Tab-separated table of C-alpha atoms and ligand atoms in Angstrom:
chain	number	residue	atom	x	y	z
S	175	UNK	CA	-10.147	-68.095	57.505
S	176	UNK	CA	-10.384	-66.467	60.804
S	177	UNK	CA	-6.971	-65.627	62.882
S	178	UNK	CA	-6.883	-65.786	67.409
S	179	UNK	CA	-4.336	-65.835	68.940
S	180	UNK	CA	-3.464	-66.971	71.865
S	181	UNK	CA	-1.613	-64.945	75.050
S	182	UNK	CA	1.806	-65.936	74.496
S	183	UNK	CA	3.468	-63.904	71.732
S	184	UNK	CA	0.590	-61.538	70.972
S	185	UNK	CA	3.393	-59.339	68.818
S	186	UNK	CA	4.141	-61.787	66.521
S	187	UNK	CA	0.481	-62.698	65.747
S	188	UNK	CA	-0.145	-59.199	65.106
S	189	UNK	CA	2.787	-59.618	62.780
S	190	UNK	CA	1.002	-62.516	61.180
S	191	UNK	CA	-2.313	-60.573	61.067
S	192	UNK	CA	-1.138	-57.559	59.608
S	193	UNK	CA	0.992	-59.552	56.566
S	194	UNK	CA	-2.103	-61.950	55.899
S	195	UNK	CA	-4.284	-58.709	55.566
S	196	UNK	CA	-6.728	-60.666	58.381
S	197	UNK	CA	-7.792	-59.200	61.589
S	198	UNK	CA	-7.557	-60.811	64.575
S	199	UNK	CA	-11.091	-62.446	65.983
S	200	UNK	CA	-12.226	-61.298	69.378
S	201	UNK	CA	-11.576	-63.688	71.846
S	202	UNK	CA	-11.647	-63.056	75.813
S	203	UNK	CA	-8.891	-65.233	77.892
S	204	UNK	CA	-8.072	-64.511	81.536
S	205	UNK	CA	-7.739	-66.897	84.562
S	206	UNK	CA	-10.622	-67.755	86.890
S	207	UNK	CA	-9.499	-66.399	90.568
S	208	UNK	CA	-8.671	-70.262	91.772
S	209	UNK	CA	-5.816	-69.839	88.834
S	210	UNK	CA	-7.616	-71.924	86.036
S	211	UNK	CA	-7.846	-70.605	82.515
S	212	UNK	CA	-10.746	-68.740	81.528
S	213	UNK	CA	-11.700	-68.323	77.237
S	214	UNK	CA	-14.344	-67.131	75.433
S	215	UNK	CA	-14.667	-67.054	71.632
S	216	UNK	CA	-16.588	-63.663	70.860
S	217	UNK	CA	-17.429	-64.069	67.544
S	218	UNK	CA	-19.357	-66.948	64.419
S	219	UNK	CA	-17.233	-69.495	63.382
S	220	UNK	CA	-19.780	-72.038	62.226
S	221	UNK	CA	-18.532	-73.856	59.688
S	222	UNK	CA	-15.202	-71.458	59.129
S	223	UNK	CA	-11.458	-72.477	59.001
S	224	UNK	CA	-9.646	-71.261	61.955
S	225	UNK	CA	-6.080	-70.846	63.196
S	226	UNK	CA	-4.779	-70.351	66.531
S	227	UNK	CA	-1.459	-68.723	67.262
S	228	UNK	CA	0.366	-69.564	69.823
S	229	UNK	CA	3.912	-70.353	71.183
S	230	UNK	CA	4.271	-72.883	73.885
S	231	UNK	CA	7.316	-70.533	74.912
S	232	UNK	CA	8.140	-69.070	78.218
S	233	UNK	CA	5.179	-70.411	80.220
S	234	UNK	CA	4.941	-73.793	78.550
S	235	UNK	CA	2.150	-75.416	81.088
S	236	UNK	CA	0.071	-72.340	81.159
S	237	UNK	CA	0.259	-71.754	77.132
S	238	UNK	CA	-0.471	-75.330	76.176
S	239	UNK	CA	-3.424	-75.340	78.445
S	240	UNK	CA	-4.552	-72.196	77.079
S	241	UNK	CA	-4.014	-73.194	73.500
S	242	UNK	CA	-6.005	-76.464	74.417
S	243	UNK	CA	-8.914	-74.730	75.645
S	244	UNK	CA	-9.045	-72.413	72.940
S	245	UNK	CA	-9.064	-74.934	70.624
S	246	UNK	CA	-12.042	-76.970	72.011
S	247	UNK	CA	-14.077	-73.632	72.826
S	248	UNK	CA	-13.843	-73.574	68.633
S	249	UNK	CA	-14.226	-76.649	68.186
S	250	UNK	CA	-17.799	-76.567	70.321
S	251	UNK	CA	-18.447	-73.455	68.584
S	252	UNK	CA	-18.593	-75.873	65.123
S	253	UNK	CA	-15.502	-74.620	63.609
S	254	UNK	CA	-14.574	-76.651	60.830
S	255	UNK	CA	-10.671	-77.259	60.330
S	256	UNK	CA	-8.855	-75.893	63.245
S	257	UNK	CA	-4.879	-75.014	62.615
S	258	UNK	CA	-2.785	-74.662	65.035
S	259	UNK	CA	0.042	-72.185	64.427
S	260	UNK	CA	3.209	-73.280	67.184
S	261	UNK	CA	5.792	-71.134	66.279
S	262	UNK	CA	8.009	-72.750	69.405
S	263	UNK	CA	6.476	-76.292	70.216
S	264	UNK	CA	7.290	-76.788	74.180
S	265	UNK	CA	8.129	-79.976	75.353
S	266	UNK	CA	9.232	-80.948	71.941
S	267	UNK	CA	12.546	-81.874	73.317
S	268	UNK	CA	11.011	-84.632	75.571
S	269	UNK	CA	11.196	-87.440	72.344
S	270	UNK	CA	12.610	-90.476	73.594
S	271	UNK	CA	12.641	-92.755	76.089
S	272	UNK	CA	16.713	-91.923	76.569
S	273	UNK	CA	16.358	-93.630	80.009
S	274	UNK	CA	13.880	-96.172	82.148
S	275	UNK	CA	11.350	-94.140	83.591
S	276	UNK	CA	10.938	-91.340	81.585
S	277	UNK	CA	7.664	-89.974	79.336
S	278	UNK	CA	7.076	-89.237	75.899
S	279	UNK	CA	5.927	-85.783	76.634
S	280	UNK	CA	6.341	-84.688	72.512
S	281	UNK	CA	3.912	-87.465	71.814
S	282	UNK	CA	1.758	-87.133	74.877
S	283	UNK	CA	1.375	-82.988	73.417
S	284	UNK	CA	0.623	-84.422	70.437
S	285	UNK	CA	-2.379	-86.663	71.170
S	286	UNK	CA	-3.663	-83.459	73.000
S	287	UNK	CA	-3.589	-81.778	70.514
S	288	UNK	CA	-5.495	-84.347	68.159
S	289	UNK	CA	-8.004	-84.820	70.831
S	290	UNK	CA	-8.571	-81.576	71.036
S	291	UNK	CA	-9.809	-80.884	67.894
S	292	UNK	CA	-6.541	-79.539	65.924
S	293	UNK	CA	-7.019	-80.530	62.123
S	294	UNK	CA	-3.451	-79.276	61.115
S	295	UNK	CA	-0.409	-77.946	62.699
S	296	UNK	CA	2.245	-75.412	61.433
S	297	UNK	CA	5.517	-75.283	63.265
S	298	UNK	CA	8.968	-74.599	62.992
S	299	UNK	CA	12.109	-76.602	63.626
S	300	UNK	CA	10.885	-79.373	65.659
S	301	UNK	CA	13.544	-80.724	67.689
S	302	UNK	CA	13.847	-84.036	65.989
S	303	UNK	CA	12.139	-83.972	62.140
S	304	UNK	CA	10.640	-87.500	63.314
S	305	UNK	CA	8.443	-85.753	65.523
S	306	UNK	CA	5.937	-84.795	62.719
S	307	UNK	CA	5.610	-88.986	62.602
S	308	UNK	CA	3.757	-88.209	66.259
S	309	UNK	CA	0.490	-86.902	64.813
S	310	UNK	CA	-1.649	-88.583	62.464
S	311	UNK	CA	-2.756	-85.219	60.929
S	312	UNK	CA	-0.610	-82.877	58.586
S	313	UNK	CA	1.856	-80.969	60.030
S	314	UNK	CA	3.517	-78.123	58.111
S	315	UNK	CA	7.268	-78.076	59.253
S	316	UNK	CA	8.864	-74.791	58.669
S	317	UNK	CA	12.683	-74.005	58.618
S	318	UNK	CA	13.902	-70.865	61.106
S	319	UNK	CA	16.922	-71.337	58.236
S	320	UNK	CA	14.599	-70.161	55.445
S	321	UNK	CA	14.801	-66.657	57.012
S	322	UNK	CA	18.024	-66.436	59.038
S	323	UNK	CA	20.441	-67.595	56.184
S	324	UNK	CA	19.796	-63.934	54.259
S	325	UNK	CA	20.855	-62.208	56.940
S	326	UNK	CA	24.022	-64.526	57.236
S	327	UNK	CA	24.737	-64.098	54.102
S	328	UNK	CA	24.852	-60.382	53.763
S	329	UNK	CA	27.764	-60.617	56.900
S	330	UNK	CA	29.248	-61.630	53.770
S	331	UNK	CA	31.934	-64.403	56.175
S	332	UNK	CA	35.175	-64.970	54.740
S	333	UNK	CA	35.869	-68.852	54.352
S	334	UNK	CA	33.070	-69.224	56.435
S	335	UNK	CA	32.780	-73.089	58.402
S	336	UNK	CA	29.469	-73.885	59.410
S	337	UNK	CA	30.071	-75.587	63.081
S	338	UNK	CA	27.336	-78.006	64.455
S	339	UNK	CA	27.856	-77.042	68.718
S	340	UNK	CA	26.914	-80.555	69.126
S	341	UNK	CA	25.959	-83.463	67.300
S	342	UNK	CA	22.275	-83.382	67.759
S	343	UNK	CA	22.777	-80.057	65.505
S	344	UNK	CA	24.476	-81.804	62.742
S	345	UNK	CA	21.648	-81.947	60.322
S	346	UNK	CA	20.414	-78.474	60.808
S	347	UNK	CA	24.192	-77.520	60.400
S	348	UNK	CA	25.103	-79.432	56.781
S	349	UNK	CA	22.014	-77.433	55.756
S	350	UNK	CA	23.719	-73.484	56.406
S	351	UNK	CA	26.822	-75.226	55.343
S	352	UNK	CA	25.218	-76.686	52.005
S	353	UNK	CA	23.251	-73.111	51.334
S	354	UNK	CA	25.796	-70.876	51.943
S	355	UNK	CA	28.750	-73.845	50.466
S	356	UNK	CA	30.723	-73.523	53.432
S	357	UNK	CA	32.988	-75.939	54.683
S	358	UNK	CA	31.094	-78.107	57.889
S	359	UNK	CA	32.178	-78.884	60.461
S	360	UNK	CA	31.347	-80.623	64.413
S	361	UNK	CA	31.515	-80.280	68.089
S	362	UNK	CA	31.801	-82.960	70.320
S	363	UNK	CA	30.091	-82.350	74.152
S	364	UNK	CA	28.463	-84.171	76.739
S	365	UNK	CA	25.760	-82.585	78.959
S	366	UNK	CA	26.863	-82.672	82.712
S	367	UNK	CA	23.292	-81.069	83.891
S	368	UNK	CA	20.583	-78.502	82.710
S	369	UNK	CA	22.233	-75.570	82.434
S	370	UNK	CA	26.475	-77.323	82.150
S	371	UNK	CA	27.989	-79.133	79.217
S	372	UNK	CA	31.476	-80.521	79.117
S	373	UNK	CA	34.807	-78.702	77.513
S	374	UNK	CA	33.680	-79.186	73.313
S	375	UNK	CA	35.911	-80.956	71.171
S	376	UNK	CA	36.038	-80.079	67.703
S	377	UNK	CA	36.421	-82.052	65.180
S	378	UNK	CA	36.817	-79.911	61.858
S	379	UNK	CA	39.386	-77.231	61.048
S	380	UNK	CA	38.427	-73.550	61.529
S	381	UNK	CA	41.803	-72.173	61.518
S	382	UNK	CA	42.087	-68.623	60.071
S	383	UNK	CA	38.584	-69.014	59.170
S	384	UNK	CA	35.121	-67.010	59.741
S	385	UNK	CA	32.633	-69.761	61.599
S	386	UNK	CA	28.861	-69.757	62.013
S	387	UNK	CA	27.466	-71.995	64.700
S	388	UNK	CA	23.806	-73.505	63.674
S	389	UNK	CA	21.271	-74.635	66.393
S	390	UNK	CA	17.943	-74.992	66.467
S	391	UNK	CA	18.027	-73.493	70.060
S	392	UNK	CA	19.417	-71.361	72.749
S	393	UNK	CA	17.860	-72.401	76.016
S	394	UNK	CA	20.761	-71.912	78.582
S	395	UNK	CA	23.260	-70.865	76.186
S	396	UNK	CA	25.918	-73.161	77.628
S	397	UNK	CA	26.123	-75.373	74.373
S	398	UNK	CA	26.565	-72.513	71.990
S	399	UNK	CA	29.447	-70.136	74.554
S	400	UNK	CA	31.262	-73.781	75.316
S	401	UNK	CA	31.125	-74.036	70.946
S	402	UNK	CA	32.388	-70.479	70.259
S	403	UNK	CA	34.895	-70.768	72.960
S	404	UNK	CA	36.509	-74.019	72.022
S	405	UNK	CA	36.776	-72.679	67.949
S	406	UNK	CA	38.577	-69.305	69.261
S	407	UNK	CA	41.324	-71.710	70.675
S	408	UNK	CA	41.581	-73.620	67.230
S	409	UNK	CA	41.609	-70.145	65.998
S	410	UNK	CA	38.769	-68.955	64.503
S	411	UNK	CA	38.796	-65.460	62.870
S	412	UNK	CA	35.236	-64.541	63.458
S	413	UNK	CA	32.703	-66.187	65.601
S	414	UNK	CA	28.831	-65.726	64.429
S	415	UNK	CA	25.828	-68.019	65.334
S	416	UNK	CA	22.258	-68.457	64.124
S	417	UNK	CA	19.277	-70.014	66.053
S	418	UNK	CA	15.575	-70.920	65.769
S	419	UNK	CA	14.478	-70.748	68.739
S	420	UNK	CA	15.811	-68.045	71.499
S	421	UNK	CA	14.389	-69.591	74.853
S	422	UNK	CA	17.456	-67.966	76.492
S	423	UNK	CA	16.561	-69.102	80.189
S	424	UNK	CA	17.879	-67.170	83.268
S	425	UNK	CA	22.109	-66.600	82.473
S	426	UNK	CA	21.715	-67.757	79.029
S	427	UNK	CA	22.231	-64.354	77.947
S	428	UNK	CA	24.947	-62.990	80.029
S	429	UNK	CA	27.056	-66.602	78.894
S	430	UNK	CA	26.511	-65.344	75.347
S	431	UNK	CA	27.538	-61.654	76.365
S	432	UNK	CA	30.498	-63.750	78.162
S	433	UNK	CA	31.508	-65.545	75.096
S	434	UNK	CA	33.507	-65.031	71.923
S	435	UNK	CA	30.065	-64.861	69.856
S	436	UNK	CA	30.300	-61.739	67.954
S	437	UNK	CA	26.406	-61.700	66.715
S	438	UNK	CA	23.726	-64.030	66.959
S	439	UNK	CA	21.127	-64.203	64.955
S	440	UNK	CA	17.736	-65.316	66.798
S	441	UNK	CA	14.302	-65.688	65.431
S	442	UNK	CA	11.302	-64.516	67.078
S	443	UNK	CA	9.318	-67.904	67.351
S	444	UNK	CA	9.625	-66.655	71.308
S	445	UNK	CA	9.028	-63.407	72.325
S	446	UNK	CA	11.932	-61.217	73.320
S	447	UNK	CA	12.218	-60.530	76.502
S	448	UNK	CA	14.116	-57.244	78.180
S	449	UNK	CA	17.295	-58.281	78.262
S	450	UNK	CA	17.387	-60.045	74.493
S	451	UNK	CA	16.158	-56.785	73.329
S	452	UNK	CA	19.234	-54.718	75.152
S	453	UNK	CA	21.987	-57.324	73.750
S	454	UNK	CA	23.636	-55.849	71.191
S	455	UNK	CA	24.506	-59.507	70.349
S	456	UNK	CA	21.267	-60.626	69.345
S	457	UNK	CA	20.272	-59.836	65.995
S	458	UNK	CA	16.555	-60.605	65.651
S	459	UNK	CA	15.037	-62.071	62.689
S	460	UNK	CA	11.266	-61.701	62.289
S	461	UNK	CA	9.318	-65.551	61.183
S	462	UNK	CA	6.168	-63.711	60.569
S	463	UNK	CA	6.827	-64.281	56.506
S	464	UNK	CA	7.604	-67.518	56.905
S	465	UNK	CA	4.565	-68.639	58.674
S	466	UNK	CA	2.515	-66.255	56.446
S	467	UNK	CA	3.517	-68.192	53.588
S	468	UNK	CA	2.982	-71.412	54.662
S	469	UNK	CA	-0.576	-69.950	56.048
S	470	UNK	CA	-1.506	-68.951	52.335
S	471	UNK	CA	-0.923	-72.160	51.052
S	472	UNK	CA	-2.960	-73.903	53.530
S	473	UNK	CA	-5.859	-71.666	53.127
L	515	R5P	C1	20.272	-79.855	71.840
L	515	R5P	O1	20.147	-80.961	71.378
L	515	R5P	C2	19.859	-78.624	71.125
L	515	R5P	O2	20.048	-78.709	69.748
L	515	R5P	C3	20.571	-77.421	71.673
L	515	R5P	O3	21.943	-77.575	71.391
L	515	R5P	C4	20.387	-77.284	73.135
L	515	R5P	O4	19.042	-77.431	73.496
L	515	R5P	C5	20.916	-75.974	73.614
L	515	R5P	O5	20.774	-75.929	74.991
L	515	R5P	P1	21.656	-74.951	75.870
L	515	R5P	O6	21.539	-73.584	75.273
L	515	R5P	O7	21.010	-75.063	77.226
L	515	R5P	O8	23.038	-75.478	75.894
């Protein structure tokens, strides 16, 4: 098995690297001056099982591209099985057709992928579970959970209520609520735009009680502050949240810094930015075992 990675979280793929006991390969990637993406694969992989790390995070055209590219300059260097490692998939959240007019994108990404040469694909809380359905080639669906829920558990909550912020959360929700035996409960919202949701409604009781709000995200932050903010006013003792995926777009952080969140706990399927590092909010939980585990067993 040989290990690239791609530009987007170069940290974490060291991460990988160093746990797997596998160097990185060589491989050159730039841009061409007009802009367009420029790789090079510097080393034999006739015949060899390769893997490709990358995060469609943060730049999502640019690292898909890139990840594309990479994967047909193996593929037309006669690599054998190509894995693609996506510890955030991008666009994932684009599932349905939720109104006339709109695209597919998850399953358009998908059939990129395939055409591109990927043989199997690791990720880690897809948006939707179904999404796995959109390729016709194994895909190794990880949990963020699987990591976050020991450091949850040595806050050591008092009654603790696990709180889905919305109902698209629900599922990922009953699972901290079932691991930890917590009570469950759910917020009701509606999403006025991109970055606004509506007043939450809960519908649970977290009276006098220690609550942890489970998403699979934080893009804007609005879903999670409106959550913590509505379960203070039913009276919540303390206020604690865990997340897969930290995309924390521009203000997401300052509405968290804003909000009665005490801590939350954030995987590093993204790479931290400045600010995430300087919260004293975010607690950041590494995936790199995760991903190194699932790794071995597909090896
Ligand atoms: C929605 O279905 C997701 O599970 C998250 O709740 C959502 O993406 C969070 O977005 P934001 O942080 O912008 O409210």
């Amino acid at each position: 098995m040989q290990l690239f990675s791609g530009s987007s979280h170069p940290l974490l793929s060291q991460e990988i690297s160093n746990q797997l006991g596998i160097p990185l390969s060589p491989l050159e990637l730039g841009v061409f001056p007009d802009g367009e993406i420029k790789v090079r694969v510097l080393c034999e992989v006739r015949g060899k099982d390769v893997c490709v790390i990358q995060s469609v995070a943060r730049d999502p055209h640019f690292t898909l591209m890139e990840l594309l590219i990479i994967i047909d300059a193996l593929k037309r260097a006669a690599a054998r099985q190509v894995i693609a490692v996506i510890p955030y998939f991008g666009y994932c959240r684009q599932d349905r057709m939720d109104k006339p007019g709109v695209p597919i994108t998850a399953k358009l990404v998908a059939n990129l992928l395939v055409q591109a040469g990927v043989t199997r694909v690791v990720t880690v809380d897809l948006h939707a579970g179904q999404l796995q359905g959109f390729f016709d080639i194994p895909v190794q669906h990880l949990y963020g959970k699987e990591v976050l829920l020991k450091k949850v558990q040595e806050q050591q909550l008092s009654s603790c209520v696990v709180v889905a912020p919305d109902i698209g959360s629900v599922k990922i929700a009953q699972a901290y609520a079932k691991a930890l035996k917590a009570d469950f409960a759910v917020m009701s919202k509606e999403r006025l735009s991109a970055a606004e949701v509506s007043e939450a409604i809960l519908i649970g009781d977290v009276t006098g009680k220690d609550v942890l709000l489970a998403d699979d995200m934080c893009s804007t932050g609005a879903t999670l502050a409106s959550a913590a903010k509505a379960c203070r006013e039913k009276g919540a003792k303390r206020i604690f949240g865990a997340v897969t995926h930290g995309l924390f777009v521009d203000g997401a952080i300052e509405r968290i810094k804003n909000c009665p969140l005490e801590a939350l706990w954030v995987t590093n399927t993204l790479p931290a930015t400045d600010q995430w590092m300087n919260s004293p909010q975010l607690k950041t939980v590494s995936i790199a075992p995760l991903l190194v585990h699932a790794l071995r067993e597909a090896i």
